[in-house]
mmCIF file of C-alpha atoms in Angstrom:
data_model
loop_
_atom_site.group_PDB
_atom_site.id
_atom_site.type_symbol
_atom_site.label_atom_id
_atom_site.label_comp_id
_atom_site.label_asym_id
_atom_site.label_seq_id
_atom_site.Cartn_x
_atom_site.Cartn_y
_atom_site.Cartn_z
ATOM 1 C CA LEU A 1 142.170 51.250 95.784
ATOM 2 C CA PHE A 2 144.192 53.911 94.364
ATOM 3 C CA LYS A 3 143.854 52.559 91.153
ATOM 4 C CA GLU A 4 140.351 52.409 91.097
ATOM 5 C CA CYS A 5 139.400 55.604 92.544
ATOM 6 C CA PRO A 6 142.412 57.699 93.506
ATOM 7 C CA HIS A 7 139.709 60.465 94.936
ATOM 8 C CA PRO A 8 137.304 58.177 97.949
ATOM 9 C CA ASP A 9 135.072 59.952 99.693
ATOM 10 C CA GLU A 10 134.850 60.033 103.311
ATOM 11 C CA LYS A 11 133.021 56.686 103.383
ATOM 12 C CA GLN A 12 135.390 55.019 101.174
ATOM 13 C CA ARG A 13 138.109 56.356 104.049
ATOM 14 C CA MET A 14 136.714 55.365 106.751
ATOM 15 C CA GLY A 15 135.964 51.763 105.300
ATOM 16 C CA LEU A 16 139.562 51.814 104.172
ATOM 17 C CA SER A 17 140.810 53.299 107.588
ATOM 18 C CA LYS A 18 138.717 50.393 110.000
ATOM 19 C CA ARG A 19 140.295 47.849 107.853
ATOM 20 C CA LEU A 20 144.186 48.637 107.910
ATOM 21 C CA CYS A 21 143.497 50.083 112.266
ATOM 22 C CA LEU A 22 144.580 53.584 110.524
ATOM 23 C CA GLU A 23 143.454 56.796 111.562
ATOM 24 C CA THR A 24 140.801 58.557 108.607
ATOM 25 C CA ARG A 25 143.757 61.319 108.505
ATOM 26 C CA GLN A 26 146.285 59.075 108.333
ATOM 27 C CA VAL A 27 144.066 57.349 104.943
ATOM 28 C CA LYS A 28 143.309 60.429 103.697
ATOM 29 C CA PHE A 29 146.719 62.402 103.568
ATOM 30 C CA TRP A 30 148.255 58.966 102.304
ATOM 31 C CA PHE A 31 145.878 58.739 98.923
ATOM 32 C CA GLN A 32 147.397 62.896 98.663
ATOM 33 C CA ASN A 33 150.390 62.302 98.759
ATOM 34 C CA ARG A 34 150.485 58.858 96.797
ATOM 35 C CA ARG A 35 148.235 61.303 93.755
ATOM 36 C CA THR A 36 151.097 63.297 94.433
ATOM 37 C CA GLN A 37 153.741 61.421 93.873
ATOM 38 C CA MET A 38 151.961 59.818 90.437
ATOM 39 C CA LYS A 39 151.456 63.466 89.554
ATOM 40 C CA THR A 40 155.377 63.960 90.128
ATOM 41 C CA GLN A 41 156.032 60.998 87.460
ATOM 42 C CA LEU A 42 153.793 61.838 85.129
ATOM 43 C CA GLU A 43 156.048 64.903 84.664
ATOM 44 C CA ARG A 44 159.584 63.808 84.587
ATOM 45 C CA HIS A 45 158.444 61.628 82.169
ATOM 46 C CA GLU A 46 156.801 64.123 80.005
ATOM 47 C CA ASN A 47 159.879 66.228 80.627
ATOM 48 C CA LEU A 48 162.013 64.072 79.205
ATOM 49 C CA PHE A 49 159.836 63.351 76.364
ATOM 50 C CA LEU A 50 160.083 67.041 75.832
ATOM 51 C CA ARG A 51 163.705 67.367 76.248
ATOM 52 C CA GLN A 52 164.533 64.480 73.375
ATOM 53 C CA GLU A 53 161.814 66.801 71.005
ATOM 54 C CA ASN A 54 163.457 70.078 72.102
ATOM 55 C CA ASP A 55 166.802 68.566 70.955
ATOM 56 C CA LYS A 56 165.387 66.973 67.810
ATOM 57 C CA LEU A 57 164.162 70.539 67.515
ATOM 58 C CA ARG A 58 167.797 72.622 67.745
ATOM 59 C CA ALA A 59 169.167 69.896 65.529
ATOM 60 C CA GLU A 60 166.870 71.009 62.321
ATOM 61 C CA ASN A 61 167.247 73.900 63.770
ATOM 62 C CA MET A 62 171.199 74.398 63.489
ATOM 63 C CA SER A 63 170.453 72.031 60.029
ATOM 64 C CA ILE A 64 167.968 75.008 58.981
ATOM 65 C CA ARG A 65 170.753 77.264 59.983
ATOM 66 C CA GLU A 66 173.490 76.031 57.634
ATOM 67 C CA ALA A 67 171.634 75.187 54.842
ATOM 68 C CA LEU A 68 170.760 79.431 54.865
ATOM 69 C CA ARG A 69 174.260 80.549 55.071
ATOM 70 C CA ASN A 70 174.973 77.967 52.022
ATOM 71 C CA PRO A 71 171.477 78.328 50.181
ATOM 72 C CA ILE A 72 171.358 75.851 47.214
ATOM 73 C CA CYS A 73 169.304 76.621 43.632
ATOM 74 C CA THR A 74 166.507 73.879 43.449
ATOM 75 C CA ASN A 75 166.535 73.731 39.361
ATOM 76 C CA CYS A 76 170.801 74.370 38.501
ATOM 77 C CA GLY A 77 172.785 73.294 42.220
ATOM 78 C CA GLY A 78 174.540 76.635 42.301
ATOM 79 C CA THR A 79 174.620 78.833 44.694
ATOM 80 C CA ALA A 80 171.073 80.841 45.870
ATOM 81 C CA ILE A 81 169.997 83.889 46.455
ATOM 82 C CA ILE A 82 168.783 84.384 49.318
ATOM 83 C CA GLY A 83 165.422 87.712 48.876
ATOM 84 C CA GLU A 84 162.830 88.555 47.150
ATOM 85 C CA VAL A 85 162.592 86.979 44.032
ATOM 86 C CA SER A 86 160.103 88.934 41.338
ATOM 87 C CA LEU A 87 157.558 86.051 39.338
ATOM 88 C CA GLU A 88 159.838 87.111 35.999
ATOM 89 C CA GLU A 89 163.230 86.437 37.742
ATOM 90 C CA LYS A 90 161.395 82.929 38.708
ATOM 91 C CA HIS A 91 160.459 82.433 35.234
ATOM 92 C CA LEU A 92 163.805 83.665 33.436
ATOM 93 C CA ARG A 93 165.409 81.192 36.030
ATOM 94 C CA ILE A 94 162.561 78.362 35.135
ATOM 95 C CA ASP A 95 163.675 79.345 31.007
ATOM 96 C CA ASN A 96 167.082 79.354 32.053
ATOM 97 C CA SER A 97 167.307 75.466 33.321
ATOM 98 C CA ARG A 98 165.175 74.464 30.428
ATOM 99 C CA LEU A 99 167.290 75.582 27.739
ATOM 100 C CA LYS A 100 170.652 74.548 29.414
ATOM 101 C CA ASP A 101 168.975 70.971 29.305
ATOM 102 C CA GLN A 102 168.451 71.661 25.719
ATOM 103 C CA LEU A 103 172.127 72.395 25.168
ATOM 104 C CA ASP A 104 173.121 69.632 26.549
ATOM 105 C CA ARG A 105 171.085 67.605 24.530
ATOM 106 C CA VAL A 106 172.767 70.227 21.291
ATOM 107 C CA CYS A 107 175.899 69.392 22.579
ATOM 108 C CA ALA A 108 175.463 65.620 22.718
ATOM 109 C CA LEU A 109 173.536 65.426 18.842
ATOM 110 C CA ALA A 110 176.416 67.665 17.752
ATOM 111 C CA GLY A 111 179.048 65.404 19.507
ATOM 112 C CA LYS A 112 177.641 62.437 17.314
ATOM 113 C CA PHE A 113 177.857 64.640 14.327
ATOM 114 C CA LEU A 114 181.098 66.005 14.686
ATOM 115 C CA GLY A 115 183.069 62.132 16.120
ATOM 116 C CA ARG A 116 184.397 63.915 19.229
ATOM 117 C CA PRO A 117 182.573 65.145 22.305
ATOM 118 C CA VAL A 118 181.610 68.976 22.932
ATOM 119 C CA SER A 119 181.212 70.116 26.106
ATOM 120 C CA SER A 120 178.203 72.117 27.097
ATOM 121 C CA MET A 121 180.905 73.718 29.727
ATOM 122 C CA ALA A 122 180.979 77.445 30.621
ATOM 123 C CA PRO A 123 184.816 77.702 29.715
ATOM 124 C CA GLN A 124 184.339 76.906 26.325
ATOM 125 C CA LEU A 125 182.324 80.181 26.162
ATOM 126 C CA PRO A 126 182.482 83.834 25.646
ATOM 127 C CA ASN A 127 182.916 85.216 28.748
ATOM 128 C CA SER A 128 182.604 82.270 30.461
ATOM 129 C CA ASN A 129 178.588 81.608 30.033
ATOM 130 C CA LEU A 130 176.040 82.504 27.032
ATOM 131 C CA GLU A 131 176.811 85.581 25.374
ATOM 132 C CA LEU A 132 173.790 87.645 24.973
ATOM 133 C CA GLU A 133 173.054 89.914 22.978
ATOM 134 C CA ASP A 134 170.344 93.033 22.835
ATOM 135 C CA GLY A 135 167.543 92.259 21.155
ATOM 136 C CA ASN A 136 164.648 93.871 20.051
ATOM 137 C CA ASP A 137 162.867 92.721 22.423
ATOM 138 C CA GLY A 138 165.205 91.477 24.963
ATOM 139 C CA PHE A 139 168.316 89.813 24.693
ATOM 140 C CA ARG A 140 168.748 87.213 22.925
ATOM 141 C CA ALA A 141 171.687 83.751 23.211
ATOM 142 C CA THR A 142 174.545 83.460 20.760
ATOM 143 C CA PRO A 143 176.437 80.326 22.063
ATOM 144 C CA ASP A 144 179.488 80.030 19.872
ATOM 145 C CA PHE A 145 181.104 75.822 20.279
ATOM 146 C CA GLY A 146 184.760 77.183 18.465
ATOM 147 C CA VAL A 147 183.464 74.965 15.629
ATOM 148 C CA GLY A 148 180.765 76.235 13.520
ATOM 149 C CA ILE A 149 177.953 74.895 15.116
ATOM 150 C CA SER A 150 176.422 78.625 16.641
ATOM 151 C CA SER A 151 175.490 79.664 12.944
ATOM 152 C CA ALA A 152 173.371 76.024 12.619
ATOM 153 C CA LEU A 153 171.694 76.738 15.985
ATOM 154 C CA PRO A 154 168.522 78.667 15.593
ATOM 155 C CA VAL A 155 168.560 81.450 17.758
ATOM 156 C CA LEU A 156 165.325 81.708 19.759
ATOM 157 C CA PRO A 157 163.447 85.777 19.674
ATOM 158 C CA HIS A 158 161.835 86.822 22.804
ATOM 159 C CA THR A 159 163.829 84.756 25.206
ATOM 160 C CA ARG A 160 166.178 85.652 27.791
ATOM 161 C CA LEU A 161 168.960 84.038 29.978
ATOM 162 C CA LEU A 162 169.636 84.213 33.440
ATOM 163 C CA ASP A 163 172.667 82.714 35.558
ATOM 164 C CA CYS A 164 171.055 80.901 38.330
#
Protein backbone atom coordinates (compact mmCIF):
# COMPACT_ATOMS: atom_id res chain seq x y z
CA LEU A 1 0.00 0.00 0.00
CA PHE A 2 2.90 2.37 0.71
CA LYS A 3 4.13 2.17 -2.91
CA GLU A 4 0.65 2.98 -4.20
CA CYS A 5 -0.24 5.56 -1.56
CA PRO A 6 2.48 6.92 0.74
CA HIS A 7 -0.05 9.31 2.35
CA PRO A 8 -3.13 7.24 3.23
CA ASP A 9 -6.21 9.08 4.47
CA GLU A 10 -8.00 8.25 7.73
CA LYS A 11 -10.31 5.69 6.10
CA GLN A 12 -7.39 3.78 4.52
CA ARG A 13 -5.45 3.81 7.81
CA MET A 14 -8.49 2.43 9.71
CA GLY A 15 -8.95 -0.38 7.17
CA LEU A 16 -5.27 -1.26 7.34
CA SER A 17 -5.20 -1.16 11.13
CA LYS A 18 -8.14 -3.62 11.28
CA ARG A 19 -6.45 -6.02 8.79
CA LEU A 20 -3.15 -5.89 10.72
CA CYS A 21 -4.68 -5.81 14.20
CA LEU A 22 -2.88 -2.53 15.02
CA GLU A 23 -4.06 0.80 16.31
CA THR A 24 -4.59 3.55 13.70
CA ARG A 25 -1.92 5.63 15.43
CA GLN A 26 0.63 2.83 14.88
CA VAL A 27 -0.27 2.67 11.18
CA LYS A 28 -0.07 6.47 10.95
CA PHE A 29 3.39 6.55 12.55
CA TRP A 30 4.59 3.59 10.46
CA PHE A 31 3.76 5.52 7.26
CA GLN A 32 5.37 8.65 8.66
CA ASN A 33 8.55 6.74 9.55
CA ARG A 34 8.61 5.01 6.17
CA ARG A 35 8.32 8.35 4.31
CA THR A 36 11.18 9.75 6.41
CA GLN A 37 13.25 6.63 5.68
CA MET A 38 12.63 6.95 1.92
CA LYS A 39 13.51 10.64 1.99
CA THR A 40 16.77 9.88 3.83
CA GLN A 41 17.73 7.20 1.28
CA LEU A 42 17.00 9.60 -1.58
CA GLU A 43 19.09 12.32 0.06
CA ARG A 44 22.00 9.90 0.53
CA HIS A 45 21.84 8.97 -3.14
CA GLU A 46 21.69 12.64 -4.16
CA ASN A 47 24.59 13.47 -1.83
CA LEU A 48 26.70 10.73 -3.40
CA PHE A 49 25.90 12.03 -6.88
CA LEU A 50 26.64 15.62 -5.83
CA ARG A 51 29.94 14.56 -4.25
CA GLN A 52 30.98 12.90 -7.51
CA GLU A 53 30.01 16.01 -9.46
CA ASN A 54 31.90 18.17 -6.97
CA ASP A 55 35.02 16.00 -7.39
CA LYS A 56 34.79 16.31 -11.19
CA LEU A 57 34.41 20.09 -10.94
CA ARG A 58 37.36 20.31 -8.53
CA ALA A 59 39.55 18.34 -10.94
CA GLU A 60 38.43 20.53 -13.84
CA ASN A 61 39.06 23.64 -11.77
CA MET A 62 42.57 22.45 -10.92
CA SER A 63 43.36 21.72 -14.57
CA ILE A 64 42.08 25.16 -15.60
CA ARG A 65 44.19 26.81 -12.89
CA GLU A 66 47.22 24.88 -14.10
CA ALA A 67 46.51 25.95 -17.68
CA LEU A 68 46.26 29.57 -16.53
CA ARG A 69 49.67 29.29 -14.86
CA ASN A 70 51.24 28.21 -18.17
CA PRO A 71 49.10 29.73 -20.95
CA ILE A 72 49.81 28.71 -24.53
CA CYS A 73 49.02 30.76 -27.62
CA THR A 74 46.52 28.92 -29.81
CA ASN A 75 47.99 30.45 -32.97
CA CYS A 76 51.68 29.68 -32.55
CA GLY A 77 51.96 27.35 -29.55
CA GLY A 78 54.24 29.80 -27.71
CA THR A 79 53.75 31.36 -24.32
CA ALA A 80 50.62 33.49 -24.26
CA ILE A 81 50.16 36.81 -22.54
CA ILE A 82 47.24 36.95 -20.11
CA GLY A 83 45.15 40.05 -20.12
CA GLU A 84 43.22 42.29 -22.42
CA VAL A 85 44.48 42.09 -26.00
CA SER A 86 43.57 44.86 -28.39
CA LEU A 87 41.86 44.12 -31.69
CA GLU A 88 44.93 45.42 -33.53
CA GLU A 89 47.18 43.06 -31.59
CA LYS A 90 44.88 40.14 -32.39
CA HIS A 91 45.11 41.01 -36.09
CA LEU A 92 48.88 41.34 -35.82
CA ARG A 93 49.13 37.94 -34.19
CA ILE A 94 47.02 36.38 -36.94
CA ASP A 95 49.16 38.13 -39.59
CA ASN A 96 52.31 36.97 -37.81
CA SER A 97 51.10 33.39 -37.84
CA ARG A 98 50.22 33.65 -41.54
CA LEU A 99 53.64 35.19 -42.33
CA LYS A 100 55.43 32.45 -40.40
CA ASP A 101 53.61 29.86 -42.52
CA GLN A 102 54.62 31.74 -45.67
CA LEU A 103 58.21 31.92 -44.45
CA ASP A 104 58.23 28.16 -43.93
CA ARG A 105 56.96 27.62 -47.49
CA VAL A 106 59.55 30.04 -48.92
CA CYS A 107 62.33 28.29 -47.01
CA ALA A 108 61.16 24.95 -48.37
CA LEU A 109 61.22 26.31 -51.92
CA ALA A 110 64.62 27.96 -51.38
CA GLY A 111 65.92 24.68 -50.04
CA LYS A 112 64.83 22.89 -53.19
CA PHE A 113 66.44 25.60 -55.32
CA LEU A 114 69.72 25.60 -53.39
CA GLY A 115 69.86 21.85 -52.97
CA ARG A 116 70.22 22.12 -49.21
CA PRO A 117 67.73 22.79 -46.41
CA VAL A 118 67.07 26.40 -45.47
CA SER A 119 65.67 26.74 -41.99
CA SER A 120 63.16 29.38 -40.99
CA MET A 121 64.05 28.94 -37.33
CA ALA A 122 64.75 32.13 -35.39
CA PRO A 123 68.45 31.49 -34.52
CA GLN A 124 69.45 31.99 -38.18
CA LEU A 125 67.57 35.26 -38.33
CA PRO A 126 69.10 38.53 -37.09
CA ASN A 127 68.39 39.26 -33.44
CA SER A 128 66.72 35.84 -33.05
CA ASN A 129 63.71 37.22 -34.91
CA LEU A 130 62.75 38.95 -38.11
CA GLU A 131 64.65 42.21 -38.41
CA LEU A 132 62.20 45.08 -38.27
CA GLU A 133 62.87 48.26 -40.24
CA ASP A 134 60.93 51.41 -39.67
CA GLY A 135 58.84 52.22 -42.76
CA ASN A 136 56.67 55.18 -43.59
CA ASP A 137 53.49 53.49 -42.38
CA GLY A 138 54.85 51.09 -39.79
CA PHE A 139 57.29 48.21 -39.94
CA ARG A 140 58.62 46.06 -42.76
CA ALA A 141 60.16 42.65 -42.35
CA THR A 142 63.45 41.88 -44.10
CA PRO A 143 64.59 38.35 -43.32
CA ASP A 144 68.25 37.63 -44.11
CA PHE A 145 69.08 33.97 -44.56
CA GLY A 146 72.78 34.62 -45.07
CA VAL A 147 72.75 33.28 -48.65
CA GLY A 148 71.41 36.29 -50.55
CA ILE A 149 67.83 35.05 -50.51
CA SER A 150 66.44 38.12 -48.77
CA SER A 151 66.98 40.26 -51.84
CA ALA A 152 64.87 37.84 -53.88
CA LEU A 153 61.99 38.01 -51.41
CA PRO A 154 59.46 40.77 -51.87
CA VAL A 155 59.11 43.13 -48.94
CA LEU A 156 55.47 43.67 -48.12
CA PRO A 157 54.76 47.27 -47.13
CA HIS A 158 52.16 48.04 -44.47
CA THR A 159 52.80 44.69 -42.78
CA ARG A 160 53.74 44.46 -39.14
CA LEU A 161 55.18 41.41 -37.44
CA LEU A 162 54.60 40.64 -33.82
CA ASP A 163 56.02 37.85 -31.71
CA CYS A 164 53.32 35.72 -30.11
